[in-house]
Structures are given as C-alpha cells and as structure tokens.
mmCIF file of C-alpha atoms and ligand atoms in Angstrom:
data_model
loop_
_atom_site.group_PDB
_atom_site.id
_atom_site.type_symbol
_atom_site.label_atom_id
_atom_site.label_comp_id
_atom_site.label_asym_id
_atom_site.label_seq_id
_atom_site.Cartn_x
_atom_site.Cartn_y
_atom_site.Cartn_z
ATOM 1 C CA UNK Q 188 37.114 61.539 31.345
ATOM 2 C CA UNK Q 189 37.013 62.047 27.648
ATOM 3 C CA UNK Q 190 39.897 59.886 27.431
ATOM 4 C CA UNK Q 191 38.139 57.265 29.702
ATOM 5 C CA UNK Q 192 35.503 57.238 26.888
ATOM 6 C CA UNK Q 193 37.747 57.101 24.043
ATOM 7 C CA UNK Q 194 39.213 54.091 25.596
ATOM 8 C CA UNK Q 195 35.527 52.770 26.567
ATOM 9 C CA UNK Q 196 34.489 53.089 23.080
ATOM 10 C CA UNK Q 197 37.403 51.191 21.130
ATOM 11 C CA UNK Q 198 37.334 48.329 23.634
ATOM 12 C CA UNK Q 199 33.428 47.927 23.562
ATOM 13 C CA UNK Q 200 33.870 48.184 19.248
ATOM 14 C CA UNK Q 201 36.661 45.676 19.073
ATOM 15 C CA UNK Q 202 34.793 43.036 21.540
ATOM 16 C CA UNK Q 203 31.567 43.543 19.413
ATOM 17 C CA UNK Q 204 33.640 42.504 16.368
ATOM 18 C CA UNK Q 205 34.579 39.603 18.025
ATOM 19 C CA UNK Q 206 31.010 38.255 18.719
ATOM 20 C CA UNK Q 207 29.141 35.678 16.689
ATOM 21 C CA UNK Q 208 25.930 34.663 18.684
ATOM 22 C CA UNK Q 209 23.136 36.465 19.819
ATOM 23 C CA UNK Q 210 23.254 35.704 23.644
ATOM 24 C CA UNK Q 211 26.958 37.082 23.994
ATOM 25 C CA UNK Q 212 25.433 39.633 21.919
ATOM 26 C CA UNK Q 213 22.836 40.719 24.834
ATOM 27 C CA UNK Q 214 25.542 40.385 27.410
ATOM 28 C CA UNK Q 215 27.708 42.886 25.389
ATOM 29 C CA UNK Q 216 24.561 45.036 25.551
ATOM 30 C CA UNK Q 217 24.488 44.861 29.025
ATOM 31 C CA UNK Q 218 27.692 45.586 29.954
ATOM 32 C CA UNK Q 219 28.357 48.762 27.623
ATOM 33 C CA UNK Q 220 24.960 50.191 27.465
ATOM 34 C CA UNK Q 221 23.139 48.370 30.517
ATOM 35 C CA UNK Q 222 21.667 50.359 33.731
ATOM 36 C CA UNK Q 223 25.199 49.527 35.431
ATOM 37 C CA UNK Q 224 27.566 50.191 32.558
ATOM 38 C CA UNK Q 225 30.691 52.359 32.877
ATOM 39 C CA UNK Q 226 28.921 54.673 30.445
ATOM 40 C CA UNK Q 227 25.688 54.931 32.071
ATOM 41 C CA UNK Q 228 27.355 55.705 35.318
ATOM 42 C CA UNK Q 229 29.542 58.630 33.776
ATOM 43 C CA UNK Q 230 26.298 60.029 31.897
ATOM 44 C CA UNK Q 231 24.291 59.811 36.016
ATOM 45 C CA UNK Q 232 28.016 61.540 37.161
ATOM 46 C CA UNK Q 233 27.261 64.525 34.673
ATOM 47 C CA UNK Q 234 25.662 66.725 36.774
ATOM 48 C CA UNK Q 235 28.709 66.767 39.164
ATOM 49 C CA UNK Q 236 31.179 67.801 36.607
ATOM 50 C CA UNK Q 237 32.400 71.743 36.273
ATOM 51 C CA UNK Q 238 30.209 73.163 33.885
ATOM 52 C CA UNK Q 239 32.786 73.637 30.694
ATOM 53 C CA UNK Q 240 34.197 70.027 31.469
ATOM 54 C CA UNK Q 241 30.570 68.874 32.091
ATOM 55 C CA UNK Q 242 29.331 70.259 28.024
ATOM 56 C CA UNK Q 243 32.253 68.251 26.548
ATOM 57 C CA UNK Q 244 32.274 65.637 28.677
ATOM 58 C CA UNK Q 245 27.963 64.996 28.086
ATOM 59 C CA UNK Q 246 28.606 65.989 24.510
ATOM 60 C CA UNK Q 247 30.624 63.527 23.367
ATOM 61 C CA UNK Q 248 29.414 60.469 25.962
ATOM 62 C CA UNK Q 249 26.250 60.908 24.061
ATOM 63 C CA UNK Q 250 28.052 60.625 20.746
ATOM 64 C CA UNK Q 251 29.709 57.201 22.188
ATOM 65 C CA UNK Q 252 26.246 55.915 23.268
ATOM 66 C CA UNK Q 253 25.022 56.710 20.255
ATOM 67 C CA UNK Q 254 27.531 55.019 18.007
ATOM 68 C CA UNK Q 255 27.954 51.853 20.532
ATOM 69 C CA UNK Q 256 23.572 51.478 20.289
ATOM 70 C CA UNK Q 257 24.183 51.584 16.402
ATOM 71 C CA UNK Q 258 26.808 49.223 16.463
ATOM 72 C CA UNK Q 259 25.234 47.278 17.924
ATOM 73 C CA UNK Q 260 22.186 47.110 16.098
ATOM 74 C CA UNK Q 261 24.233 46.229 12.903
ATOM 75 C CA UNK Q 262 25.892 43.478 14.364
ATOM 76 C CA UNK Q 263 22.335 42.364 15.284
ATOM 77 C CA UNK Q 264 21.279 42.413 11.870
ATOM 78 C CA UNK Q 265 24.566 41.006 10.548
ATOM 79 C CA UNK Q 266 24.419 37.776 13.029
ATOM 80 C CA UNK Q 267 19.936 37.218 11.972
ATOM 81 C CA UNK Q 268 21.651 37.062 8.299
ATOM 82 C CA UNK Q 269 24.445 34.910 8.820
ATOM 83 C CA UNK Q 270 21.963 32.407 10.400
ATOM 84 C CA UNK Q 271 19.262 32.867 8.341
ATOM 85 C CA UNK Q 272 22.395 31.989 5.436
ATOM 86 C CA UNK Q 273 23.386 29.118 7.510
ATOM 87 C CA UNK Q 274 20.010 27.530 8.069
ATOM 88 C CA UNK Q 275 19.689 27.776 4.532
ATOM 89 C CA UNK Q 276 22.758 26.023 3.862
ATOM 90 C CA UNK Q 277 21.613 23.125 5.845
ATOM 91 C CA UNK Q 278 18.246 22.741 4.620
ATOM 92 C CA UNK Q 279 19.658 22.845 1.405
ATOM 93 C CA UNK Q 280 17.265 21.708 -1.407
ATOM 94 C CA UNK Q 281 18.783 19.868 -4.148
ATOM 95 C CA UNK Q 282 16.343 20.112 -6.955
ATOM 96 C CA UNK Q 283 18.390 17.902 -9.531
ATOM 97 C CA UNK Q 284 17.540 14.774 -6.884
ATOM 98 C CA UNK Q 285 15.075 12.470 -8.701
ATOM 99 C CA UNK Q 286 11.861 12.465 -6.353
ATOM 100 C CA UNK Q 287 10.791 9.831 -4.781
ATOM 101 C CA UNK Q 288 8.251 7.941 -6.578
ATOM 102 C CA UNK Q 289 4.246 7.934 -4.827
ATOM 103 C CA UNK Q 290 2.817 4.276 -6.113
ATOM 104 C CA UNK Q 291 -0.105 4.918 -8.511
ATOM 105 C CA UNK Q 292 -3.185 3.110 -8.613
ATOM 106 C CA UNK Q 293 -5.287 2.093 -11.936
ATOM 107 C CA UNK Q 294 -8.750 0.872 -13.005
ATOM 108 C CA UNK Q 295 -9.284 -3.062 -13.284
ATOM 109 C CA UNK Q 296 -8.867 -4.044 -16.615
ATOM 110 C CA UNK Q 297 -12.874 -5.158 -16.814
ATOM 111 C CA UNK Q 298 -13.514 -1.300 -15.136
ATOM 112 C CA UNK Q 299 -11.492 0.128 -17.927
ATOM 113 C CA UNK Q 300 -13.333 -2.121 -20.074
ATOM 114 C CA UNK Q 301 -16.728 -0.832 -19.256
ATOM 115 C CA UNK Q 302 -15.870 2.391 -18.819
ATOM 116 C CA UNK Q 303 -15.091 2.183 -22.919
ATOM 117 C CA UNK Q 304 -18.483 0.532 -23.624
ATOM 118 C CA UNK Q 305 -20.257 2.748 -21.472
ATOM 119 C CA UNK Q 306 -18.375 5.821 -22.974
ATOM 120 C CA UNK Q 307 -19.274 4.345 -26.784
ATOM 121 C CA UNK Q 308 -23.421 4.176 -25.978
ATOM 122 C CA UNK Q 309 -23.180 7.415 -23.850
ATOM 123 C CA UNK Q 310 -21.806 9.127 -27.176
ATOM 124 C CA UNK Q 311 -24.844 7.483 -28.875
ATOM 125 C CA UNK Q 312 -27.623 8.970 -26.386
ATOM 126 C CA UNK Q 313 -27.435 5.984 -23.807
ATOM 127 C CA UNK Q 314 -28.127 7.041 -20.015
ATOM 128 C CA UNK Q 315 -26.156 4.409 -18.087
ATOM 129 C CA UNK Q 316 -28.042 3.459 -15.320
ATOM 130 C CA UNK Q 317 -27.299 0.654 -12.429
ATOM 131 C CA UNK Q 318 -29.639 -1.889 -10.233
ATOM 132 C CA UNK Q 319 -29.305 -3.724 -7.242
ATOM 133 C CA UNK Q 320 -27.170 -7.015 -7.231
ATOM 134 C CA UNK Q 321 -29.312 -8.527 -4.953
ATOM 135 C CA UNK Q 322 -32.279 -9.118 -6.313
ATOM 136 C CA UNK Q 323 -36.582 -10.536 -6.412
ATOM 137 C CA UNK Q 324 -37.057 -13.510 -8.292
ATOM 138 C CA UNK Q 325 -39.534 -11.251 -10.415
ATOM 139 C CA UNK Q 326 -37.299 -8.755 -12.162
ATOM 140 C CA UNK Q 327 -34.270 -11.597 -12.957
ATOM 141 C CA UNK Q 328 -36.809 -13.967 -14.126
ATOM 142 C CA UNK Q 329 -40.988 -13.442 -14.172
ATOM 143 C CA UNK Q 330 -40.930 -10.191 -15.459
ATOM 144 C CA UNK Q 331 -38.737 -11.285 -17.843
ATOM 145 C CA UNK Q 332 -41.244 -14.211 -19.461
ATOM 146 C CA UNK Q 333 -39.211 -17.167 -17.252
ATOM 147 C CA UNK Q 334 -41.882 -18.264 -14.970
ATOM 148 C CA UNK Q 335 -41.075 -21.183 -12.488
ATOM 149 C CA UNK Q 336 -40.325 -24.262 -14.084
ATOM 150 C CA UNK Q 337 -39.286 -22.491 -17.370
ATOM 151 C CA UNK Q 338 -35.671 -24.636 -19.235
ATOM 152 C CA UNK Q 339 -34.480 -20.866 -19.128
ATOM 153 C CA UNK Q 340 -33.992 -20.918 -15.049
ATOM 154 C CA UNK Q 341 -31.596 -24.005 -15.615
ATOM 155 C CA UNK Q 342 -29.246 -22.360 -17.864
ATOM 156 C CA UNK Q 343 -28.851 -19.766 -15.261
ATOM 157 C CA UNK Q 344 -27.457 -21.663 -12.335
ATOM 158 C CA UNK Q 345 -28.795 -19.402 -9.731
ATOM 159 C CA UNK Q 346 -27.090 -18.071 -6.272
ATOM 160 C CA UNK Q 347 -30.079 -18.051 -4.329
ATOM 161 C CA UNK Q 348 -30.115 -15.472 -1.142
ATOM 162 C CA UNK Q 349 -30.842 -16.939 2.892
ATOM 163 C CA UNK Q 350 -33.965 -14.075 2.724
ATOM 164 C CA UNK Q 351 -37.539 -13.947 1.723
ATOM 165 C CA UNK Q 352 -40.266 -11.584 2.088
ATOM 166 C CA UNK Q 353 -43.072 -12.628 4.418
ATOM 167 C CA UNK Q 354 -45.228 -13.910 2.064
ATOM 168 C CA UNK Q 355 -42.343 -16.017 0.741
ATOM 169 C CA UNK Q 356 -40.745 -14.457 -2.395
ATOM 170 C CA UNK Q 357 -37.300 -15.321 -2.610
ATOM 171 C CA UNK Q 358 -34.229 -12.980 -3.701
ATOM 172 C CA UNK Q 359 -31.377 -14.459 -5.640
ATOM 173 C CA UNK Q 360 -28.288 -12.859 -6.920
ATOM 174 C CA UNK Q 361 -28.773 -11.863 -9.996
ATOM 175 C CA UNK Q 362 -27.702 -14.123 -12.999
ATOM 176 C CA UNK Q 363 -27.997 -11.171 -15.756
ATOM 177 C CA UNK Q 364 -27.796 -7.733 -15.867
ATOM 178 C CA UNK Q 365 -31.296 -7.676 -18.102
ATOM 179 C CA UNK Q 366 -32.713 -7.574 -14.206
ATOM 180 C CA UNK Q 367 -32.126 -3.973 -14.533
ATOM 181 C CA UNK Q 368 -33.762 -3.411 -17.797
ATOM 182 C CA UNK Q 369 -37.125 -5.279 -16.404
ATOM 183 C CA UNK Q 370 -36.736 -2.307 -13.612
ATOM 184 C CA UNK Q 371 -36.591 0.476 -15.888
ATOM 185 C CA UNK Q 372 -39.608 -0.503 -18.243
ATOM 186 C CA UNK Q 373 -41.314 -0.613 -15.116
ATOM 187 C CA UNK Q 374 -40.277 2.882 -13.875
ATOM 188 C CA UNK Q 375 -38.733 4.681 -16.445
ATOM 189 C CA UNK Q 376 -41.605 6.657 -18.940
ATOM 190 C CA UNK Q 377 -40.735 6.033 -22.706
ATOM 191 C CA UNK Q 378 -38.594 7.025 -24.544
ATOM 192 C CA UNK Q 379 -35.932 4.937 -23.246
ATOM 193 C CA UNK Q 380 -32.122 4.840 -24.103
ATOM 194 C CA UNK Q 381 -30.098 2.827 -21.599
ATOM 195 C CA UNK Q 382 -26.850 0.663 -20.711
ATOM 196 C CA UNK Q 383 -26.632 -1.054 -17.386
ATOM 197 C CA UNK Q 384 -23.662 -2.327 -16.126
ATOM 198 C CA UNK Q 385 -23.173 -4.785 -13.355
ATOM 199 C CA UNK Q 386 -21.733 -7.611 -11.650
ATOM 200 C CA UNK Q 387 -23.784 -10.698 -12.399
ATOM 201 C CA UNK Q 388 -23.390 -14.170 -10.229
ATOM 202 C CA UNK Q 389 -24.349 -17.687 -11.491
ATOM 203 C CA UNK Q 390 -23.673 -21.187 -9.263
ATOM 204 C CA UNK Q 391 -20.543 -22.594 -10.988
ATOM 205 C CA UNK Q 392 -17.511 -23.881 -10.095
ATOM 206 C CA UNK Q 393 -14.262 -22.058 -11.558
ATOM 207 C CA UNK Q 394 -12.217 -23.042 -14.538
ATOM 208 C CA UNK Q 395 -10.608 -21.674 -17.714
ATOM 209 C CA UNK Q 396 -13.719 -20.000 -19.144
ATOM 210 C CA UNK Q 397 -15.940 -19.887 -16.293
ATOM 211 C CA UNK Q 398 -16.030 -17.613 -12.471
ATOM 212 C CA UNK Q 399 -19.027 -17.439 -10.516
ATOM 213 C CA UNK Q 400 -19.142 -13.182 -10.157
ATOM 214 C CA UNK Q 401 -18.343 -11.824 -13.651
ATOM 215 C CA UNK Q 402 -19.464 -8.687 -15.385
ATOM 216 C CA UNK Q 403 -22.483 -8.076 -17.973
ATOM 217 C CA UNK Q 404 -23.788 -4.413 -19.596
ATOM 218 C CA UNK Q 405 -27.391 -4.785 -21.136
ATOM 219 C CA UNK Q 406 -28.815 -2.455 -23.199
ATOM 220 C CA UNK Q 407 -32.745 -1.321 -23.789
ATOM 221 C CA UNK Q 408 -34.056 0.882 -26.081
ATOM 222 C CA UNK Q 409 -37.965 2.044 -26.050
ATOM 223 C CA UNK Q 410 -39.664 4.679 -27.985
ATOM 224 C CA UNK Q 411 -42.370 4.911 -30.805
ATOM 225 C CA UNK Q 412 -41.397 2.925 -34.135
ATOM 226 C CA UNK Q 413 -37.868 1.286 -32.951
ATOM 227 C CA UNK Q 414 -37.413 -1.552 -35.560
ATOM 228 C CA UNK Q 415 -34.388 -4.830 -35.627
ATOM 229 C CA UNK Q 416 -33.171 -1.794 -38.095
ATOM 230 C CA UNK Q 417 -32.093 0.217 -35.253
ATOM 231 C CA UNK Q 418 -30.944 -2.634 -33.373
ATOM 232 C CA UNK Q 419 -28.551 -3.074 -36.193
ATOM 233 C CA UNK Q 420 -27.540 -0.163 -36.783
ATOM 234 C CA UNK Q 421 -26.650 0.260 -33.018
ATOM 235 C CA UNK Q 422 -24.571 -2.648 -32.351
ATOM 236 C CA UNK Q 423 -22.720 -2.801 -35.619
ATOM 237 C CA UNK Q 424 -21.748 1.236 -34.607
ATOM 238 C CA UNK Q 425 -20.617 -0.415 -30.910
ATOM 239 C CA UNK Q 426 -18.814 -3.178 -32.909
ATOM 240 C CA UNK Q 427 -17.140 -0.664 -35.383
ATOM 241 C CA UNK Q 428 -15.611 1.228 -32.595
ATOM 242 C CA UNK Q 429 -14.884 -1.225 -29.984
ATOM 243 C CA UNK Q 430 -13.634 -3.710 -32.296
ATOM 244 C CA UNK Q 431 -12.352 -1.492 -35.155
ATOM 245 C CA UNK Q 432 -13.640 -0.183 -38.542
ATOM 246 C CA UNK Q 433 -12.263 -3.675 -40.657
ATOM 247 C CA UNK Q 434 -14.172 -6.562 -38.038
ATOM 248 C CA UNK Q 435 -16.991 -8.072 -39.681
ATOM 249 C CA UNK Q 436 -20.107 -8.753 -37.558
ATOM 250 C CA UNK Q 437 -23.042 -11.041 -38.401
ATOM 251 C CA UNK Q 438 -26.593 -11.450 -36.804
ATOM 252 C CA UNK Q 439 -27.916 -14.653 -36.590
ATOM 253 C CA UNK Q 440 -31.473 -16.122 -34.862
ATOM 254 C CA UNK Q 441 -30.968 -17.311 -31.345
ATOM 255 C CA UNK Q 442 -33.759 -17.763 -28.725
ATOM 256 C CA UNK Q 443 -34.274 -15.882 -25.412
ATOM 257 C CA UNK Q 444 -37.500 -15.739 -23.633
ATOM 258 C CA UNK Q 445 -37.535 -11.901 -23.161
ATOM 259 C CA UNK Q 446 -36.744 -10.802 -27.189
ATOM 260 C CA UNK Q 447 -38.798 -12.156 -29.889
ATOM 261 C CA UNK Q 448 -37.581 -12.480 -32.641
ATOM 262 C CA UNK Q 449 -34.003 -12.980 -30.679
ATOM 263 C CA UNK Q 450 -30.875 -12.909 -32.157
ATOM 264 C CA UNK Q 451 -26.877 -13.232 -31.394
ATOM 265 C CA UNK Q 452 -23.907 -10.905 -32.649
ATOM 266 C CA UNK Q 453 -20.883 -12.383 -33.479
ATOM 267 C CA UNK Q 454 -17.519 -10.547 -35.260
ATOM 268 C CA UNK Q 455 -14.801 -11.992 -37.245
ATOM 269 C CA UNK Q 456 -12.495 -13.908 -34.853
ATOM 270 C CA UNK Q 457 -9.977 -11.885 -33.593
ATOM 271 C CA UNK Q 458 -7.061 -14.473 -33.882
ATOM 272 C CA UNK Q 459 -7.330 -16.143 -36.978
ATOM 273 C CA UNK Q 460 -9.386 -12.942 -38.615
ATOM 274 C CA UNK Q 461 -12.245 -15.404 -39.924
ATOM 275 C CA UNK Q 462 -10.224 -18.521 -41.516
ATOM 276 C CA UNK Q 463 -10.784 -20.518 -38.248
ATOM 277 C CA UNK Q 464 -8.928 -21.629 -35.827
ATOM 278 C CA UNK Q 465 -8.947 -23.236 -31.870
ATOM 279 C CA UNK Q 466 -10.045 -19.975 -30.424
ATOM 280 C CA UNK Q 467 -13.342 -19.586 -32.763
ATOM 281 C CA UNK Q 468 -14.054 -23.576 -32.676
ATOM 282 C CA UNK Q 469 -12.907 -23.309 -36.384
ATOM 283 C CA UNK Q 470 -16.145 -21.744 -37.516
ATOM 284 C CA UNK Q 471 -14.405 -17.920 -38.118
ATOM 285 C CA UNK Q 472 -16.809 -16.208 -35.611
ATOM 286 C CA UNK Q 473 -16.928 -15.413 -32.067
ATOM 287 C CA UNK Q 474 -20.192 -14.983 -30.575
ATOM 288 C CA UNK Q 475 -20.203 -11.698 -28.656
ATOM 289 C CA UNK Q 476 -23.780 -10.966 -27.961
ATOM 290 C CA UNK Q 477 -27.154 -11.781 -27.129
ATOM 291 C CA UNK Q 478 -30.131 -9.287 -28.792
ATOM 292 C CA UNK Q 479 -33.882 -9.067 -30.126
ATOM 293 C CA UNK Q 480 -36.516 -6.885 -30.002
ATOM 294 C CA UNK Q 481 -38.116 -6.724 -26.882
ATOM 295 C CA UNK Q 482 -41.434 -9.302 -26.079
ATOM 296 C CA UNK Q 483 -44.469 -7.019 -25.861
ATOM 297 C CA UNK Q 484 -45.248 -9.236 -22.691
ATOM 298 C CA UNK Q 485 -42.371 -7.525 -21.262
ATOM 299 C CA UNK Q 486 -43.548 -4.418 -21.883
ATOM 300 C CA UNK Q 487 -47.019 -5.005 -21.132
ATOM 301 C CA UNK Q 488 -46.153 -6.247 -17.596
ATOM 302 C CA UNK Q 489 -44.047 -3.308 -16.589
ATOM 303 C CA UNK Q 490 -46.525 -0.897 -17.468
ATOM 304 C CA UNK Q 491 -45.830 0.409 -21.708
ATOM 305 C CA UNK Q 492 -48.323 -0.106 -24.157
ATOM 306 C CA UNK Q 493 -46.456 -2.464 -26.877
ATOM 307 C CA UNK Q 494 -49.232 -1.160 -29.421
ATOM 308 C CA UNK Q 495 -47.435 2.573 -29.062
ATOM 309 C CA UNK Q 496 -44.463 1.633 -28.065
ATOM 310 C CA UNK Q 497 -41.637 -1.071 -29.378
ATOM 311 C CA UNK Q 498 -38.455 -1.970 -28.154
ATOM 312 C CA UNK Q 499 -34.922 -3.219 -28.555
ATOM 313 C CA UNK Q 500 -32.512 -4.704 -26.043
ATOM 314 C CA UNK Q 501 -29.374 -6.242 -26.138
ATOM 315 C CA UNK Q 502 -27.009 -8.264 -23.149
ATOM 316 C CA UNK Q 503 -23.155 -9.140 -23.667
ATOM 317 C CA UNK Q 504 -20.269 -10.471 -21.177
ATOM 318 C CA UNK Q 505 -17.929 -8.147 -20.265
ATOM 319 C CA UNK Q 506 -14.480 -10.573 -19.247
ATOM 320 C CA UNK Q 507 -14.661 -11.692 -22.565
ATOM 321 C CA UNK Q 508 -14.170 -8.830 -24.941
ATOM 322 C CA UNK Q 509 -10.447 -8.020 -23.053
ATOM 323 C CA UNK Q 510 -9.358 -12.079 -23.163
ATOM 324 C CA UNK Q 511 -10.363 -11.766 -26.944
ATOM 325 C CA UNK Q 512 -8.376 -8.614 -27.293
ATOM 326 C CA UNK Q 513 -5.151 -9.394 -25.653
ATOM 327 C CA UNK Q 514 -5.327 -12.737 -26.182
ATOM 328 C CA UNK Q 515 -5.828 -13.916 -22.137
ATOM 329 C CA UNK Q 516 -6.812 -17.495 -21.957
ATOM 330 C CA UNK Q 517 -7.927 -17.958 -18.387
ATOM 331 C CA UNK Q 518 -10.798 -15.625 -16.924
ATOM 332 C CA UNK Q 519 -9.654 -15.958 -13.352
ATOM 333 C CA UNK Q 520 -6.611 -14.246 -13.755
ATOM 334 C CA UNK Q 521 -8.755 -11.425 -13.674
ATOM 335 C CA UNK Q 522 -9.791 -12.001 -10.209
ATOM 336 C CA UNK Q 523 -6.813 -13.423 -8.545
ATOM 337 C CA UNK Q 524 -5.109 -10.069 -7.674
ATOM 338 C CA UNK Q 525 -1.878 -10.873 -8.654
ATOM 339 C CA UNK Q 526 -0.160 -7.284 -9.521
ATOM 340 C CA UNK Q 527 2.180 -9.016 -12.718
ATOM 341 C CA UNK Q 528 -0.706 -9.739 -13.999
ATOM 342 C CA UNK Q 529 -2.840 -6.431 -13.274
ATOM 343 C CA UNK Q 530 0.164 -4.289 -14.405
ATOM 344 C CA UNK Q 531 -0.172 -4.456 -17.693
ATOM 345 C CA UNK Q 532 -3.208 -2.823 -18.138
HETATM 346 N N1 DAH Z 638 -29.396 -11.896 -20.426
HETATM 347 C C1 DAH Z 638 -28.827 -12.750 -21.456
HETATM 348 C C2 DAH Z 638 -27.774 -13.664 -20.848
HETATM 349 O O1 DAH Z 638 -27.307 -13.411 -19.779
HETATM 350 C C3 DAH Z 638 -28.225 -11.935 -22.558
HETATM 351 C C4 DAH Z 638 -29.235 -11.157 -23.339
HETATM 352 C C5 DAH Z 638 -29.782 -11.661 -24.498
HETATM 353 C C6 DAH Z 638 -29.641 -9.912 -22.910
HETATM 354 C C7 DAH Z 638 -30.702 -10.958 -25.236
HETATM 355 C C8 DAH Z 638 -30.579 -9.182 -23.642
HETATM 356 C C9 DAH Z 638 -31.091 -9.729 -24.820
HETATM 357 O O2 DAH Z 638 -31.005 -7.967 -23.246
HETATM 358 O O3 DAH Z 638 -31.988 -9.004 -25.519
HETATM 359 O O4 DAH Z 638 -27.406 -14.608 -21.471
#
C-alpha cells in the first residue's frame, strides 16, 4: 500500500508539472483527489486494514493528499500569473507611440474679435448685454429719432420680416446694433454702462466690402454729469489697446439722428501709418467709428429724465477692425467657410 502511494504521488507530481491550462488542471484534480480517485478509494479502504498497517497506511495517505491539494493549488496560482503575464504581453501599451491627434475646433475670427472688444469695455465697467435680432420698427428706428420718411431709413437698406402685429407694426431685421441700446434706456434704471454685440442685417447685394449679415457692438453710457469728455476718454482707452499705444485717433463731427452733437473716430491708417495710401483713400485715416452724446429725445422717450441724466453712446463694425489688422481685402471670406482660410486664426 504505502508503496502504491509513493508511486501515486510521483506520477500525480510529475503530470501536474506537465500542465499549462486550467481545464487539464481541473481534470488532474479530479482524477488524483476526486470522489473516485485511487487515493480517495484507499483513504474509504482504511477501515479494513489491520490496525498497525491501517496507522501507517492513513498516516501517510493523508500526508500525500495533503501535499497533492497543495500542489495543486500552486500550480493554480502559477498558471492565473502566467496568463495574467501573457495578457499583458498582448495588450501591450507602447507609450513612446505618438497619439493620435482629436481635431480641435476654434472661435471665428469676428467671435475672437468681439470677444477682445467685449473683454477691453468689461475691464472698463461695461456690462455686455444682447437683444433680439429680430426686431419692431420702434427700437431700430422711432425710438431712435428716425420716424417714417426720415433720409436716415434709406441709408439703412432694411430686411423687412413676413410678420406684423395686429394692429400693423412691422418687424424688420435689425440694421444696427444701437436697437439694443434704445431697449436698455427703456428698461435699464441709470446708471448705465453697456456694450452690445450682435449680428446686424441690411438689404445689399455682396461684394468686396459689403455682406448682408455682418457684426456691430454699440456702446451706451448713462449716469449724472457724463460729458463728450468721457466719451473721449473712453474710446481713445479702447483705441489704445485694441489698436496699440503708438495709433493716433482723431474725432471729427459727423451726423446721426440719435447723438447730438455726433461725431466719428478714425485712427492712423494701419498700412501706410498716416502718409496715405489706396487703403485710407489717401487721406491717412480710417474711419472706425460712429459716436455722440446721446439726443435727450432718446432719453426722454424711453423713460430718463435728460435734465438729471446725460448720456454717451458709441456704434462700430466689427468685420472691419480684423481686415484692417491682417490686411484681408474681401469681407466674404469671412463667411464662406472655407477652412484655409479660417485656419489661420
Ligand atoms: N448705428 C450707427 C450705424 O450703424 C453707428 C452709430 C453711430 C452708433 C453713433 C451709435 C452712435 O451708438 O452713437 O451706422
């Protein structure tokens, strides 16, 4: 018997040695340690034994069992590792491999361009605000001192919207963004410090210098004792920091029916730095803005005492100030969504 087990034990070792997968594993367990095994069956054969034969022979069949159930729970653990190893191997990461690259989006070049105005007032105390698009008659034009009939209206070739109220007021899309500023008087209590940004629409075929949906930012400032002083002051700080400490930037008297007095900004041209050239129509200057202190009809019709209260405002083109910047000669490349072009921004 005890040299049945000897024998038992070295074969059921050296075939354990042999195996490399965890269902021959089980099958090895089976046969040397299962219900039916040859050791089982001389363990259940005990009790027939002589006694003296029967202590030796239990004795060391236990020890066998023993060693064959730890054997086999190292070769367990061995065969999980070398997998685990393996699996390892093949999902191998290779960290030097360049990644592959995710395409990145970016803001329009006009966004990017407002998003610098608006960041330059904000610094100053501005609040931007926005307003509709679509818009009454009465806050892109009457409220604004351009009644029917007024010259102003033609200037502003006008998208007019397929919708009126009952009564018969028309909407339009709005030609300027100074819409927005005729809102706030009316709803915003003094004082006021604001910069509204917008698309803007006028009835006009495309060319070189001209789209029919470009951009705008207006400005309004309302509070007790505002003078052309702070006007000044504010846009030549915009101009400074947009444009650059060195650009030179004039005021002159221009006429709009919502400032009075009105005026325009213009800086130093930007190509020929103020000797003239094509760009500046020879005169040096490049007209950037439109400005004045704000009509006390204006005010009066949306509600703020002009005898308290005065008022600045201000109204400039967006698509301009990047053509003048990077030199870009056509305004519709900014709207024909070709990527070489986008890029580069
Ligand atoms: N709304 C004017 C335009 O589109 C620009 C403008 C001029 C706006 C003077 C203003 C202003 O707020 O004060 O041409």
């Amino acid at each position: 018997m005890l040299q049945q087990l000897e024998e038992l034990k070295l074969k059921a070792f050296q075939e354990l040695e042999g195996i490399n997968d965890v269902k021959e594993l089980e099958s090895w367990r089976v046969r040397y340690l299962g219900r039916k095994s040859h050791l089982t069956n001389i363990l259940r054969r005990l009790a027939a034994l002589p006694l003296g034969e029967r202590k030796a022979v239990g004795a060391y069949a236990n020890e066998v069992k023993v060693y064959l159930e730890d054997s086999l729970k190292q070769r367990g653990e061995a065969l999980r590792e070398a997998q685990l190893a393996a699996s390892a191997e093949k999902e191998h990461i290779d960290i030097t491999l360049p990644g592959r690259h995710l395409p990145i989006g970016r803001l329009h070049p006009i966004t990017q361009t407002l998003h610098e105005i608006c960041d330059i007032f904000s610094s100053m105390g501005f609040q931007v605000v926005e307003g509709p698009e679509v818009e009454w008659d009465y806050y892109n034009f009457e409220a604004l001192n351009i009644p029917k009939e007024h010259p102003a209206r033609d200037t502003m070739s006008t998208s007019w919207v397929d919708f009126q109220t009952e009564n018969g007021v028309p909407m339009l899309l709005r030609t300027h963004t100074t819409s927005v500023s005729a809102r706030i008087i009316e709803s915003m209590p003094p004082p006021i410090r604001v910069v509204e940004p917008g698309k803007v629409y006028r009835y006009e075929a495309s060319d070189a210098t001209h789209v029919p949906m470009f951009h705008q930012i207006d400005g309004l400032v309302v509070d007790r004792g505002i003078t052309m002083a702070d006007l000044k002051g504010t846009l030549y700080e915009f101009s400074r920091r947009f444009f650059g400490e060195d650009r030179k930037a004039r005021f002159r008297c221009d006429y709009f029916p919502f400032v009075e007095p009105g005026v325009e900004m213009a800086i130093e041209c930007l190509v020929c730095g103020g000797k003239g050239c094509r760009l500046c129509g020879n005169t040096g200057w490049i007209e950037i803005l439109g400005a004045g202190m704000t009509h006390s009809q204006v005010l009066q019709r949306g509600g703020i005492d002009p005898d308290i209260y005065t008022s600045f405002a201000f109204g400039m083109g967006i698509e301009r100030l990047p053509m003048l910047r990077y030199g870009i000669d056509d305004v519709r490349l900014f709207y024909g969504s070709d990527l070489r072009f986008l890029r580069q921004f």
